PDB file of C-alpha atoms and ligand atoms in Angstrom:
ATOM      1  CA  MET A  16      -6.396 -31.898 -12.234  1.00 87.00           C
ATOM      2  CA  LEU A  17      -3.879 -30.031 -10.424  1.00 97.00           C
ATOM      3  CA  THR A  18      -4.899 -26.152  -9.641  1.00 98.00           C
ATOM      4  CA  ILE A  19      -1.809 -24.397  -9.817  1.00 98.00           C
ATOM      5  CA  GLY A  20      -0.808 -20.820 -10.508  1.00 98.00           C
ATOM      6  CA  SER A  21       0.914 -17.745  -8.773  1.00 98.00           C
ATOM      7  CA  HIS A  22       0.940 -14.695  -7.783  1.00 98.00           C
ATOM      8  CA  VAL A  23       0.464 -12.058 -10.510  1.00 98.00           C
ATOM      9  CA  SER A  24       0.086  -8.446 -10.577  1.00 97.00           C
ATOM     10  CA  PHE A  25      -3.102  -6.020 -11.239  1.00 96.00           C
ATOM     11  CA  ASN A  26      -2.615  -2.916 -12.428  1.00 94.00           C
ATOM     12  CA  SER A  27      -5.523   0.132 -12.701  1.00 92.00           C
ATOM     13  CA  LYS A  28      -5.601   0.270 -16.174  1.00 95.00           C
ATOM     14  CA  GLU A  29      -5.869  -3.460 -17.007  1.00 97.00           C
ATOM     15  CA  GLN A  30      -7.561  -4.996 -13.699  1.00 97.00           C
ATOM     16  CA  LEU A  31      -8.582  -8.588 -13.569  1.00 98.00           C
ATOM     17  CA  LEU A  32      -7.696  -8.868 -17.250  1.00 98.00           C
ATOM     18  CA  GLY A  33      -4.157  -8.220 -16.926  1.00 98.00           C
ATOM     19  CA  SER A  34      -3.630 -10.382 -14.290  1.00 98.00           C
ATOM     20  CA  LEU A  35      -5.776 -13.327 -16.112  1.00 98.00           C
ATOM     21  CA  ASN A  36      -3.542 -12.765 -18.723  1.00 98.00           C
ATOM     22  CA  GLU A  37      -0.524 -12.716 -17.110  1.00 98.00           C
ATOM     23  CA  ALA A  38      -1.181 -16.287 -15.011  1.00 98.00           C
ATOM     24  CA  LEU A  39      -2.368 -17.693 -18.632  1.00 98.00           C
ATOM     25  CA  SER A  40       0.936 -17.068 -20.242  1.00 98.00           C
ATOM     26  CA  TYR A  41       1.994 -18.775 -17.140  1.00 98.00           C
ATOM     27  CA  ASP A  42       0.496 -21.548 -18.613  1.00 98.00           C
ATOM     28  CA  ALA A  43      -1.605 -21.457 -15.077  1.00 98.00           C
ATOM     29  CA  ASN A  44      -5.143 -22.195 -14.622  1.00 98.00           C
ATOM     30  CA  THR A  45      -5.554 -19.960 -11.164  1.00 98.00           C
ATOM     31  CA  PHE A  46      -3.880 -16.873  -9.426  1.00 99.00           C
ATOM     32  CA  MET A  47      -3.280 -14.643  -7.045  1.00 98.00           C
ATOM     33  CA  PHE A  48      -3.172 -10.887  -6.801  1.00 98.00           C
ATOM     34  CA  TYR A  49      -2.748  -7.996  -4.702  1.00 96.00           C
ATOM     35  CA  THR A  50      -5.427  -5.463  -5.725  1.00 95.00           C
ATOM     36  CA  GLY A  51      -2.942  -2.643  -5.206  1.00 89.00           C
ATOM     37  CA  ALA A  52       0.302  -1.969  -3.734  1.00 84.00           C
ATOM     38  CA  PRO A  53       0.353  -4.156  -0.974  1.00 77.00           C
ATOM     39  CA  GLN A  54       2.456  -1.437   1.175  1.00 82.00           C
ATOM     40  CA  ASN A  55       0.307   1.581   0.383  1.00 85.00           C
ATOM     41  CA  THR A  56      -2.910   2.734  -0.006  1.00 85.00           C
ATOM     42  CA  ILE A  57      -3.257   3.793  -3.268  1.00 86.00           C
ATOM     43  CA  ARG A  58      -6.156   1.715  -4.726  1.00 89.00           C
ATOM     44  CA  SER A  59      -7.844   2.383  -8.464  1.00 88.00           C
ATOM     45  CA  LYS A  60     -11.947   1.819  -8.961  1.00 94.00           C
ATOM     46  CA  ILE A  61     -12.307  -1.224 -10.057  1.00 96.00           C
ATOM     47  CA  SER A  62     -13.961  -1.384 -13.632  1.00 97.00           C
ATOM     48  CA  ASP A  63     -17.254  -3.725 -13.581  1.00 98.00           C
ATOM     49  CA  GLU A  64     -16.586  -3.888 -17.267  1.00 98.00           C
ATOM     50  CA  ILE A  65     -13.151  -4.949 -17.454  1.00 98.00           C
ATOM     51  CA  THR A  66     -14.277  -7.781 -14.921  1.00 98.00           C
ATOM     52  CA  PHE A  67     -17.025  -8.295 -16.720  1.00 98.00           C
ATOM     53  CA  LYS A  68     -14.113  -9.810 -20.138  1.00 98.00           C
ATOM     54  CA  ALA A  69     -12.203 -11.385 -18.050  1.00 98.00           C
ATOM     55  CA  LEU A  70     -14.711 -13.612 -16.308  1.00 98.00           C
ATOM     56  CA  GLU A  71     -15.880 -14.707 -19.857  1.00 98.00           C
ATOM     57  CA  VAL A  72     -12.613 -15.204 -20.852  1.00 98.00           C
ATOM     58  CA  MET A  73     -11.633 -17.606 -17.494  1.00 98.00           C
ATOM     59  CA  LYS A  74     -15.077 -19.208 -19.135  1.00 98.00           C
ATOM     60  CA  GLU A  75     -13.951 -20.169 -22.388  1.00 98.00           C
ATOM     61  CA  LYS A  76     -10.261 -21.036 -20.841  1.00 97.00           C
ATOM     62  CA  GLY A  77     -12.292 -23.517 -18.314  1.00 96.00           C
ATOM     63  CA  ILE A  78     -10.622 -21.661 -15.554  1.00 98.00           C
ATOM     64  CA  ASP A  79     -12.767 -21.765 -11.602  1.00 98.00           C
ATOM     65  CA  TYR A  80     -13.263 -18.140 -10.621  1.00 98.00           C
ATOM     66  CA  SER A  81     -13.665 -19.070  -7.231  1.00 98.00           C
ATOM     67  CA  LYS A  82     -10.149 -20.214  -6.438  1.00 98.00           C
ATOM     68  CA  VAL A  83      -8.526 -16.955  -7.628  1.00 98.00           C
ATOM     69  CA  ILE A  84      -6.905 -15.443  -4.373  1.00 98.00           C
ATOM     70  CA  VAL A  85      -6.742 -11.829  -3.276  1.00 98.00           C
ATOM     71  CA  HIS A  86      -4.268 -11.369  -1.011  1.00 98.00           C
ATOM     72  CA  ALA A  87      -4.812  -8.476   1.851  1.00 97.00           C
ATOM     73  CA  PRO A  88      -1.768  -6.061   1.966  1.00 94.00           C
ATOM     74  CA  TYR A  89       0.372  -6.417   4.368  1.00 90.00           C
ATOM     75  CA  ILE A  90       0.682  -2.831   5.719  1.00 93.00           C
ATOM     76  CA  ILE A  91      -2.668  -3.735   7.753  1.00 96.00           C
ATOM     77  CA  ASN A  92      -1.694  -5.141  11.058  1.00 98.00           C
ATOM     78  CA  LEU A  93      -4.908  -6.284  13.287  1.00 98.00           C
ATOM     79  CA  ALA A  94      -2.760  -7.661  15.996  1.00 98.00           C
ATOM     80  CA  ASN A  95      -1.817  -4.576  17.248  1.00 98.00           C
ATOM     81  CA  ASN A  96      -4.013  -1.874  18.938  1.00 98.00           C
ATOM     82  CA  LYS A  97      -0.997   0.123  20.705  1.00 96.00           C
ATOM     83  CA  GLU A  98      -2.329   3.101  18.611  1.00 95.00           C
ATOM     84  CA  ASP A  99      -5.956   3.535  18.558  1.00 94.00           C
ATOM     85  CA  ASP A 100      -5.789   5.013  15.191  1.00 96.00           C
ATOM     86  CA  LYS A 101      -3.324   2.669  13.811  1.00 96.00           C
ATOM     87  CA  TYR A 102      -5.560  -0.397  14.720  1.00 98.00           C
ATOM     88  CA  ASP A 103      -8.641   1.633  13.545  1.00 98.00           C
ATOM     89  CA  PHE A 104      -6.672   2.110  10.420  1.00 97.00           C
ATOM     90  CA  SER A 105      -6.178  -1.593  10.063  1.00 98.00           C
ATOM     91  CA  ILE A 106      -9.471  -2.519   9.775  1.00 98.00           C
ATOM     92  CA  ARG A 107     -11.029   0.230   7.811  1.00 97.00           C
ATOM     93  CA  PHE A 108      -8.466  -0.487   5.049  1.00 96.00           C
ATOM     94  CA  LEU A 109      -9.663  -4.186   5.672  1.00 97.00           C
ATOM     95  CA  THR A 110     -12.887  -3.738   5.277  1.00 97.00           C
ATOM     96  CA  GLU A 111     -12.388  -1.703   2.351  1.00 96.00           C
ATOM     97  CA  GLU A 112     -10.213  -4.626   0.922  1.00 97.00           C
ATOM     98  CA  VAL A 113     -13.047  -7.335   1.742  1.00 98.00           C
ATOM     99  CA  LYS A 114     -15.496  -4.564  -0.758  1.00 97.00           C
ATOM    100  CA  ARG A 115     -13.197  -4.409  -3.562  1.00 97.00           C
ATOM    101  CA  CYS A 116     -13.027  -8.538  -3.628  1.00 98.00           C
ATOM    102  CA  GLU A 117     -17.498  -8.493  -2.974  1.00 98.00           C
ATOM    103  CA  GLN A 118     -16.991  -6.214  -6.383  1.00 97.00           C
ATOM    104  CA  LEU A 119     -14.163  -8.281  -8.184  1.00 98.00           C
ATOM    105  CA  GLY A 120     -16.892 -11.638  -7.190  1.00 98.00           C
ATOM    106  CA  ILE A 121     -13.185 -12.497  -5.526  1.00 98.00           C
ATOM    107  CA  LYS A 122     -14.408 -15.366  -2.346  1.00 98.00           C
ATOM    108  CA  TYR A 123     -11.006 -15.796  -0.645  1.00 98.00           C
ATOM    109  CA  LEU A 124      -8.445 -13.217   0.665  1.00 98.00           C
ATOM    110  CA  VAL A 125      -5.379 -14.418   1.890  1.00 98.00           C
ATOM    111  CA  LEU A 126      -4.555 -11.893   5.474  1.00 98.00           C
ATOM    112  CA  HIS A 127      -1.338 -12.742   7.340  1.00 98.00           C
ATOM    113  CA  PRO A 128      -2.991 -12.645  10.913  1.00 98.00           C
ATOM    114  CA  GLY A 129      -0.670  -9.737  12.399  1.00 98.00           C
ATOM    115  CA  SER A 130       2.233  -9.076  14.645  1.00 98.00           C
ATOM    116  CA  HIS A 131       1.782  -8.564  17.982  1.00 98.00           C
ATOM    117  CA  VAL A 132       4.856  -6.296  18.948  1.00 98.00           C
ATOM    118  CA  GLY A 133       5.413  -6.872  22.524  1.00 98.00           C
ATOM    119  CA  LEU A 134       2.222  -7.181  23.354  1.00 98.00           C
ATOM    120  CA  GLY A 135       1.857 -11.048  23.177  1.00 98.00           C
ATOM    121  CA  VAL A 136       0.556 -13.375  21.752  1.00 98.00           C
ATOM    122  CA  GLU A 137      -2.790 -13.392  23.935  1.00 98.00           C
ATOM    123  CA  VAL A 138      -3.136  -9.929  23.461  1.00 98.00           C
ATOM    124  CA  GLY A 139      -2.454 -10.082  20.030  1.00 98.00           C
ATOM    125  CA  ILE A 140      -5.150 -12.832  19.249  1.00 98.00           C
ATOM    126  CA  ASP A 141      -8.010 -11.063  20.583  1.00 98.00           C
ATOM    127  CA  ASN A 142      -7.612  -7.629  18.535  1.00 98.00           C
ATOM    128  CA  ILE A 143      -7.052  -9.966  15.612  1.00 98.00           C
ATOM    129  CA  ILE A 144     -10.588 -11.459  16.421  1.00 98.00           C
ATOM    130  CA  ASN A 145     -11.951  -8.413  17.496  1.00 98.00           C
ATOM    131  CA  ALA A 146     -11.248  -7.062  14.410  1.00 98.00           C
ATOM    132  CA  LEU A 147     -12.162  -9.804  12.091  1.00 98.00           C
ATOM    133  CA  ASN A 148     -15.478  -9.633  13.809  1.00 98.00           C
ATOM    134  CA  ILE A 149     -16.038  -6.166  12.837  1.00 98.00           C
ATOM    135  CA  ILE A 150     -14.642  -6.678   9.312  1.00 98.00           C
ATOM    136  CA  LEU A 151     -16.506 -10.349   8.451  1.00 98.00           C
ATOM    137  CA  LYS A 152     -20.044  -8.814  10.014  1.00 96.00           C
ATOM    138  CA  ASP A 153     -21.580  -8.979   7.062  1.00 94.00           C
ATOM    139  CA  THR A 154     -19.886 -10.319   3.538  1.00 98.00           C
ATOM    140  CA  SER A 155     -19.805 -13.595   2.035  1.00 97.00           C
ATOM    141  CA  VAL A 156     -15.515 -13.070   1.359  1.00 98.00           C
ATOM    142  CA  VAL A 157     -13.805 -15.238   3.501  1.00 98.00           C
ATOM    143  CA  ILE A 158     -10.822 -14.674   4.786  1.00 99.00           C
ATOM    144  CA  LEU A 159      -7.681 -17.053   4.761  1.00 99.00           C
ATOM    145  CA  LEU A 160      -4.980 -16.996   7.691  1.00 99.00           C
ATOM    146  CA  GLU A 161      -1.875 -17.543   6.360  1.00 98.00           C
ATOM    147  CA  THR A 162       0.359 -20.298   8.437  1.00 98.00           C
ATOM    148  CA  MET A 163       3.230 -17.276   9.176  1.00 98.00           C
ATOM    149  CA  ALA A 164       7.194 -18.162   9.598  1.00 98.00           C
ATOM    150  CA  GLY A 165       7.613 -16.570  13.014  1.00 98.00           C
ATOM    151  CA  LYS A 166       9.682 -13.799  12.380  1.00 98.00           C
ATOM    152  CA  GLY A 167       9.980 -11.332  14.764  1.00 97.00           C
ATOM    153  CA  SER A 168       6.322 -10.606  16.868  1.00 98.00           C
ATOM    154  CA  GLU A 169       4.209 -12.701  14.039  1.00 98.00           C
ATOM    155  CA  VAL A 170       1.118 -14.228  15.639  1.00 98.00           C
ATOM    156  CA  GLY A 171       0.187 -17.187  13.375  1.00 98.00           C
ATOM    157  CA  SER A 172       3.414 -19.532  13.456  1.00 98.00           C
ATOM    158  CA  ASN A 173       1.563 -22.283  15.135  1.00 98.00           C
ATOM    159  CA  PHE A 174      -1.719 -24.211  14.211  1.00 98.00           C
ATOM    160  CA  TYR A 175      -3.200 -23.599  17.988  1.00 98.00           C
ATOM    161  CA  GLU A 176      -2.689 -19.735  17.637  1.00 98.00           C
ATOM    162  CA  LEU A 177      -4.688 -20.069  14.512  1.00 99.00           C
ATOM    163  CA  LYS A 178      -7.413 -22.174  16.092  1.00 98.00           C
ATOM    164  CA  LYS A 179      -7.769 -19.492  18.584  1.00 98.00           C
ATOM    165  CA  ILE A 180      -8.818 -17.217  16.408  1.00 99.00           C
ATOM    166  CA  ILE A 181     -10.961 -19.493  14.358  1.00 99.00           C
ATOM    167  CA  ASP A 182     -12.587 -19.908  17.385  1.00 98.00           C
ATOM    168  CA  GLY A 183     -13.252 -16.247  18.308  1.00 98.00           C
ATOM    169  CA  VAL A 184     -14.607 -15.192  15.238  1.00 98.00           C
ATOM    170  CA  ASN A 185     -18.383 -15.769  14.948  1.00 98.00           C
ATOM    171  CA  ASN A 186     -19.035 -16.902  11.832  1.00 95.00           C
ATOM    172  CA  LYS A 187     -16.778 -19.845  10.832  1.00 98.00           C
ATOM    173  CA  ASN A 188     -17.932 -20.001   7.121  1.00 97.00           C
ATOM    174  CA  ASN A 189     -16.135 -16.709   6.712  1.00 98.00           C
ATOM    175  CA  ILE A 190     -12.357 -17.647   8.151  1.00 98.00           C
ATOM    176  CA  GLY A 191     -10.521 -20.320   6.724  1.00 99.00           C
ATOM    177  CA  VAL A 192      -6.540 -21.362   6.453  1.00 99.00           C
ATOM    178  CA  CYS A 193      -3.953 -20.852   3.869  1.00 99.00           C
ATOM    179  CA  MET A 194      -0.526 -22.559   4.629  1.00 99.00           C
ATOM    180  CA  ASP A 195       2.673 -21.645   3.298  1.00 99.00           C
ATOM    181  CA  THR A 196       5.327 -24.176   2.693  1.00 99.00           C
ATOM    182  CA  CYS A 197       8.174 -21.913   3.110  1.00 98.00           C
ATOM    183  CA  HIS A 198       6.675 -20.504   6.253  1.00 98.00           C
ATOM    184  CA  LEU A 199       6.053 -23.707   7.895  1.00 98.00           C
ATOM    185  CA  ASN A 200       8.846 -25.100   7.251  1.00 98.00           C
ATOM    186  CA  ASP A 201      10.543 -22.095   8.760  1.00 98.00           C
ATOM    187  CA  SER A 202       8.452 -22.276  11.674  1.00 98.00           C
ATOM    188  CA  GLY A 203       9.400 -25.427  12.435  1.00 98.00           C
ATOM    189  CA  TYR A 204       6.934 -27.915  11.268  1.00 98.00           C
ATOM    190  CA  ASP A 205       8.799 -30.459   9.096  1.00 98.00           C
ATOM    191  CA  VAL A 206       7.052 -30.965   5.660  1.00 98.00           C
ATOM    192  CA  SER A 207       9.139 -33.995   4.168  1.00 98.00           C
ATOM    193  CA  LYS A 208       6.269 -35.353   6.078  1.00 98.00           C
ATOM    194  CA  PHE A 209       3.773 -33.584   5.203  1.00 98.00           C
ATOM    195  CA  ASP A 210       1.097 -36.711   5.833  1.00 98.00           C
ATOM    196  CA  GLU A 211       2.204 -35.888   9.353  1.00 98.00           C
ATOM    197  CA  VAL A 212       1.279 -32.333   8.763  1.00 99.00           C
ATOM    198  CA  LEU A 213      -1.347 -32.509   7.814  1.00 99.00           C
ATOM    199  CA  ASP A 214      -2.460 -34.748  10.454  1.00 98.00           C
ATOM    200  CA  GLU A 215      -1.779 -32.252  13.176  1.00 98.00           C
ATOM    201  CA  PHE A 216      -3.207 -29.562  11.240  1.00 99.00           C
ATOM    202  CA  ASP A 217      -6.504 -32.159  11.004  1.00 98.00           C
ATOM    203  CA  LYS A 218      -6.694 -32.143  14.734  1.00 98.00           C
ATOM    204  CA  VAL A 219      -5.735 -29.061  15.879  1.00 98.00           C
ATOM    205  CA  ILE A 220      -8.169 -26.893  13.257  1.00 98.00           C
ATOM    206  CA  GLY A 221      -9.463 -29.859  10.707  1.00 98.00           C
ATOM    207  CA  LEU A 222      -8.282 -29.828   6.869  1.00 98.00           C
ATOM    208  CA  SER A 223     -11.761 -28.347   5.752  1.00 98.00           C
ATOM    209  CA  TYR A 224     -10.330 -25.077   6.847  1.00 98.00           C
ATOM    210  CA  VAL A 225      -7.605 -25.505   4.625  1.00 98.00           C
ATOM    211  CA  LYS A 226      -9.067 -23.302   1.676  1.00 98.00           C
ATOM    212  CA  CYS A 227      -5.340 -22.783  -0.443  1.00 99.00           C
ATOM    213  CA  ILE A 228      -1.273 -23.331  -0.566  1.00 99.00           C
ATOM    214  CA  HIS A 229       1.390 -21.303  -1.120  1.00 99.00           C
ATOM    215  CA  ILE A 230       4.512 -22.702  -2.733  1.00 99.00           C
ATOM    216  CA  ASN A 231       7.635 -21.743  -2.026  1.00 99.00           C
ATOM    217  CA  ASP A 232      10.972 -23.744  -1.620  1.00 99.00           C
ATOM    218  CA  SER A 233      12.835 -21.440   1.523  1.00 98.00           C
ATOM    219  CA  LYS A 234      16.353 -20.140   1.460  1.00 98.00           C
ATOM    220  CA  ASN A 235      16.522 -21.033   5.493  1.00 98.00           C
ATOM    221  CA  PRO A 236      16.403 -23.930   7.313  1.00 98.00           C
ATOM    222  CA  PHE A 237      13.848 -25.532   9.570  1.00 98.00           C
ATOM    223  CA  ASP A 238      12.705 -23.919  12.446  1.00 98.00           C
ATOM    224  CA  SER A 239      14.610 -21.108  11.592  1.00 98.00           C
ATOM    225  CA  HIS A 240      11.809 -18.417  11.756  1.00 98.00           C
ATOM    226  CA  LYS A 241      12.775 -16.326   8.888  1.00 97.00           C
ATOM    227  CA  ASP A 242      10.735 -16.812   6.057  1.00 98.00           C
ATOM    228  CA  ARG A 243      12.825 -15.937   2.639  1.00 98.00           C
ATOM    229  CA  HIS A 244      11.566 -17.945  -0.205  1.00 98.00           C
ATOM    230  CA  GLU A 245      13.451 -19.591  -3.112  1.00 98.00           C
ATOM    231  CA  ASN A 246      12.741 -21.273  -6.308  1.00 98.00           C
ATOM    232  CA  ILE A 247      11.255 -24.285  -6.364  1.00 98.00           C
ATOM    233  CA  GLY A 248      13.718 -27.201  -5.917  1.00 98.00           C
ATOM    234  CA  PHE A 249      16.792 -24.746  -5.229  1.00 98.00           C
ATOM    235  CA  GLY A 250      15.569 -24.188  -1.257  1.00 98.00           C
ATOM    236  CA  ASN A 251      16.170 -26.191   2.031  1.00 98.00           C
ATOM    237  CA  LEU A 252      12.584 -28.283   1.035  1.00 98.00           C
ATOM    238  CA  GLY A 253      13.831 -29.646  -2.065  1.00 98.00           C
ATOM    239  CA  PHE A 254      12.228 -30.320  -5.705  1.00 98.00           C
ATOM    240  CA  ASP A 255      11.247 -34.108  -4.649  1.00 98.00           C
ATOM    241  CA  THR A 256       9.170 -32.795  -0.778  1.00 98.00           C
ATOM    242  CA  ILE A 257       7.570 -29.985  -2.581  1.00 99.00           C
ATOM    243  CA  ILE A 258       6.127 -32.249  -5.144  1.00 98.00           C
ATOM    244  CA  ASP A 259       4.899 -34.555  -2.878  1.00 98.00           C
ATOM    245  CA  ILE A 260       2.725 -31.354  -0.943  1.00 99.00           C
ATOM    246  CA  ILE A 261       1.717 -30.610  -4.272  1.00 98.00           C
ATOM    247  CA  TYR A 262       0.330 -34.075  -5.008  1.00 98.00           C
ATOM    248  CA  ASN A 263      -1.119 -34.884  -1.981  1.00 98.00           C
ATOM    249  CA  PRO A 264      -4.743 -36.011  -2.337  1.00 98.00           C
ATOM    250  CA  ARG A 265      -5.825 -34.814   1.182  1.00 98.00           C
ATOM    251  CA  LEU A 266      -5.441 -31.293  -0.146  1.00 98.00           C
ATOM    252  CA  GLY A 267      -8.220 -31.381  -2.600  1.00 97.00           C
ATOM    253  CA  ASP A 268      -8.079 -29.237  -5.664  1.00 97.00           C
ATOM    254  CA  ILE A 269      -7.577 -26.449  -4.051  1.00 98.00           C
ATOM    255  CA  PRO A 270      -5.397 -23.705  -6.030  1.00 98.00           C
ATOM    256  CA  ARG A 271      -1.726 -24.058  -5.423  1.00 98.00           C
ATOM    257  CA  ILE A 272       0.210 -20.350  -6.286  1.00 99.00           C
ATOM    258  CA  LEU A 273       4.016 -20.039  -6.257  1.00 99.00           C
ATOM    259  CA  GLU A 274       5.142 -17.041  -4.855  1.00 98.00           C
ATOM    260  CA  THR A 275       8.664 -17.825  -5.368  1.00 98.00           C
ATOM    261  CA  PRO A 276      11.295 -15.043  -5.859  1.00 98.00           C
ATOM    262  CA  TRP A 277      11.997 -13.611  -9.581  1.00 98.00           C
ATOM    263  CA  VAL A 278      15.011 -13.891 -11.272  1.00 98.00           C
ATOM    264  CA  GLU A 279      17.033 -11.502 -12.189  1.00 97.00           C
ATOM    265  CA  LYS A 280      13.856  -9.059 -12.797  1.00 95.00           C
ATOM    266  CA  MET A 281      12.155 -12.415 -14.897  1.00 98.00           C
ATOM    267  CA  PRO A 282       9.022 -14.204 -13.344  1.00 98.00           C
ATOM    268  CA  PRO A 283       9.871 -17.904 -13.318  1.00 98.00           C
ATOM    269  CA  TYR A 284       6.561 -19.191 -12.995  1.00 98.00           C
ATOM    270  CA  LYS A 285       6.116 -20.403 -16.684  1.00 98.00           C
ATOM    271  CA  TYR A 286       8.774 -22.611 -16.024  1.00 98.00           C
ATOM    272  CA  GLU A 287       8.488 -23.818 -12.411  1.00 98.00           C
ATOM    273  CA  ILE A 288       4.785 -24.638 -13.375  1.00 98.00           C
ATOM    274  CA  GLU A 289       6.106 -27.235 -16.096  1.00 98.00           C
ATOM    275  CA  MET A 290       8.829 -28.116 -14.057  1.00 98.00           C
ATOM    276  CA  ILE A 291       5.858 -29.548 -11.263  1.00 98.00           C
ATOM    277  CA  ARG A 292       3.547 -30.585 -14.474  1.00 98.00           C
ATOM    278  CA  LYS A 293       6.584 -32.952 -15.444  1.00 98.00           C
ATOM    279  CA  LYS A 294       7.621 -33.435 -12.242  1.00 98.00           C
ATOM    280  CA  GLU A 295      10.892 -33.368 -13.032  1.00 98.00           C
ATOM    281  CA  PHE A 296      13.838 -31.160 -11.562  1.00 98.00           C
ATOM    282  CA  ASP A 297      15.670 -29.101 -13.819  1.00 98.00           C
ATOM    283  CA  PRO A 298      18.921 -27.768 -12.696  1.00 98.00           C
ATOM    284  CA  SER A 299      19.103 -24.921 -15.135  1.00 98.00           C
ATOM    285  CA  LEU A 300      15.927 -23.239 -14.585  1.00 98.00           C
ATOM    286  CA  LYS A 301      17.053 -20.282 -13.245  1.00 98.00           C
ATOM    287  CA  GLU A 302      19.518 -19.711 -16.731  1.00 98.00           C
ATOM    288  CA  LYS A 303      16.315 -20.428 -18.646  1.00 98.00           C
ATOM    289  CA  VAL A 304      14.358 -17.659 -16.645  1.00 98.00           C
ATOM    290  CA  ILE A 305      16.932 -15.349 -17.417  1.00 97.00           C
ATOM    291  CA  ASN A 306      17.218 -16.170 -21.016  1.00 95.00           C
ATOM    292  CA  GLN A 307      13.948 -16.139 -21.770  1.00 90.00           C
TER     293      GLN A 307
HETATM  294 FE1   FE B 413       1.465 -13.819   2.389  1.00 67.00          FE
HETATM  295 FE1   FE B 414       3.009 -17.179   1.562  1.00 67.00          FE
HETATM  296 ZN1   ZN B 415       6.878 -15.667   2.969  1.00 67.00          ZN
END
């Protein structure tokens, strides 16, 4: 069975139950969420009672909670230690995020490795490794490094950089990778030959490290280093390539997570998931989303 879902919201009132209900409304069987607004540090107290209720509903619906993903806030930058206070803040805030995942019973936390902001890739990687070894000292949470588009000074836009970070992390049980199809394309991996990309990943890192894949089309061409997501089948990857990736058996049953843009303030995920299950492109998808 295909494990597919999308990014969903997480609000202070309904928390995990609200996220779950949103995912169910898209006919998804998994989901990903931020525990609060990704661009600020305001976080509400997690209610164990709500979490417990959500877990019961998931059991009823046959949703495997071990595959539900949290995405770390993007204000965190572990690669930049130009200012001690900012670097310390990133370490502290991600440590708290790991604790929130523990309280929620979440196993996988997706992280953008960071941007070296002129310090150079080598220094950036050292900073990331140092931070991760502090953050992961005593936890069962697994941090998944996301494959990045290579915008600006982003670290992690090729498999060798991710491999270096993984090599430096003391406990290999706490580290993995989340692929992102838009980012792979934009960073210069030809995902229309996805088996070759997987071969390369397997050679450099090892396929067993991939625990999640973000499924996005791209507004930009191959190797553009841009990172702008497009709805499935409407971008430079195209529908057939994305279907081939989603159904590639070498990915096993890892969650496939859509992070495609909303269409005129409406979420497209129910329609995109339907299209993916049918394996048939619907050119009128965006109109259907708007008129839902
Ligand atoms: Fe991301
Ligand atoms: Fe992503
Ligand atoms: Zn992106």
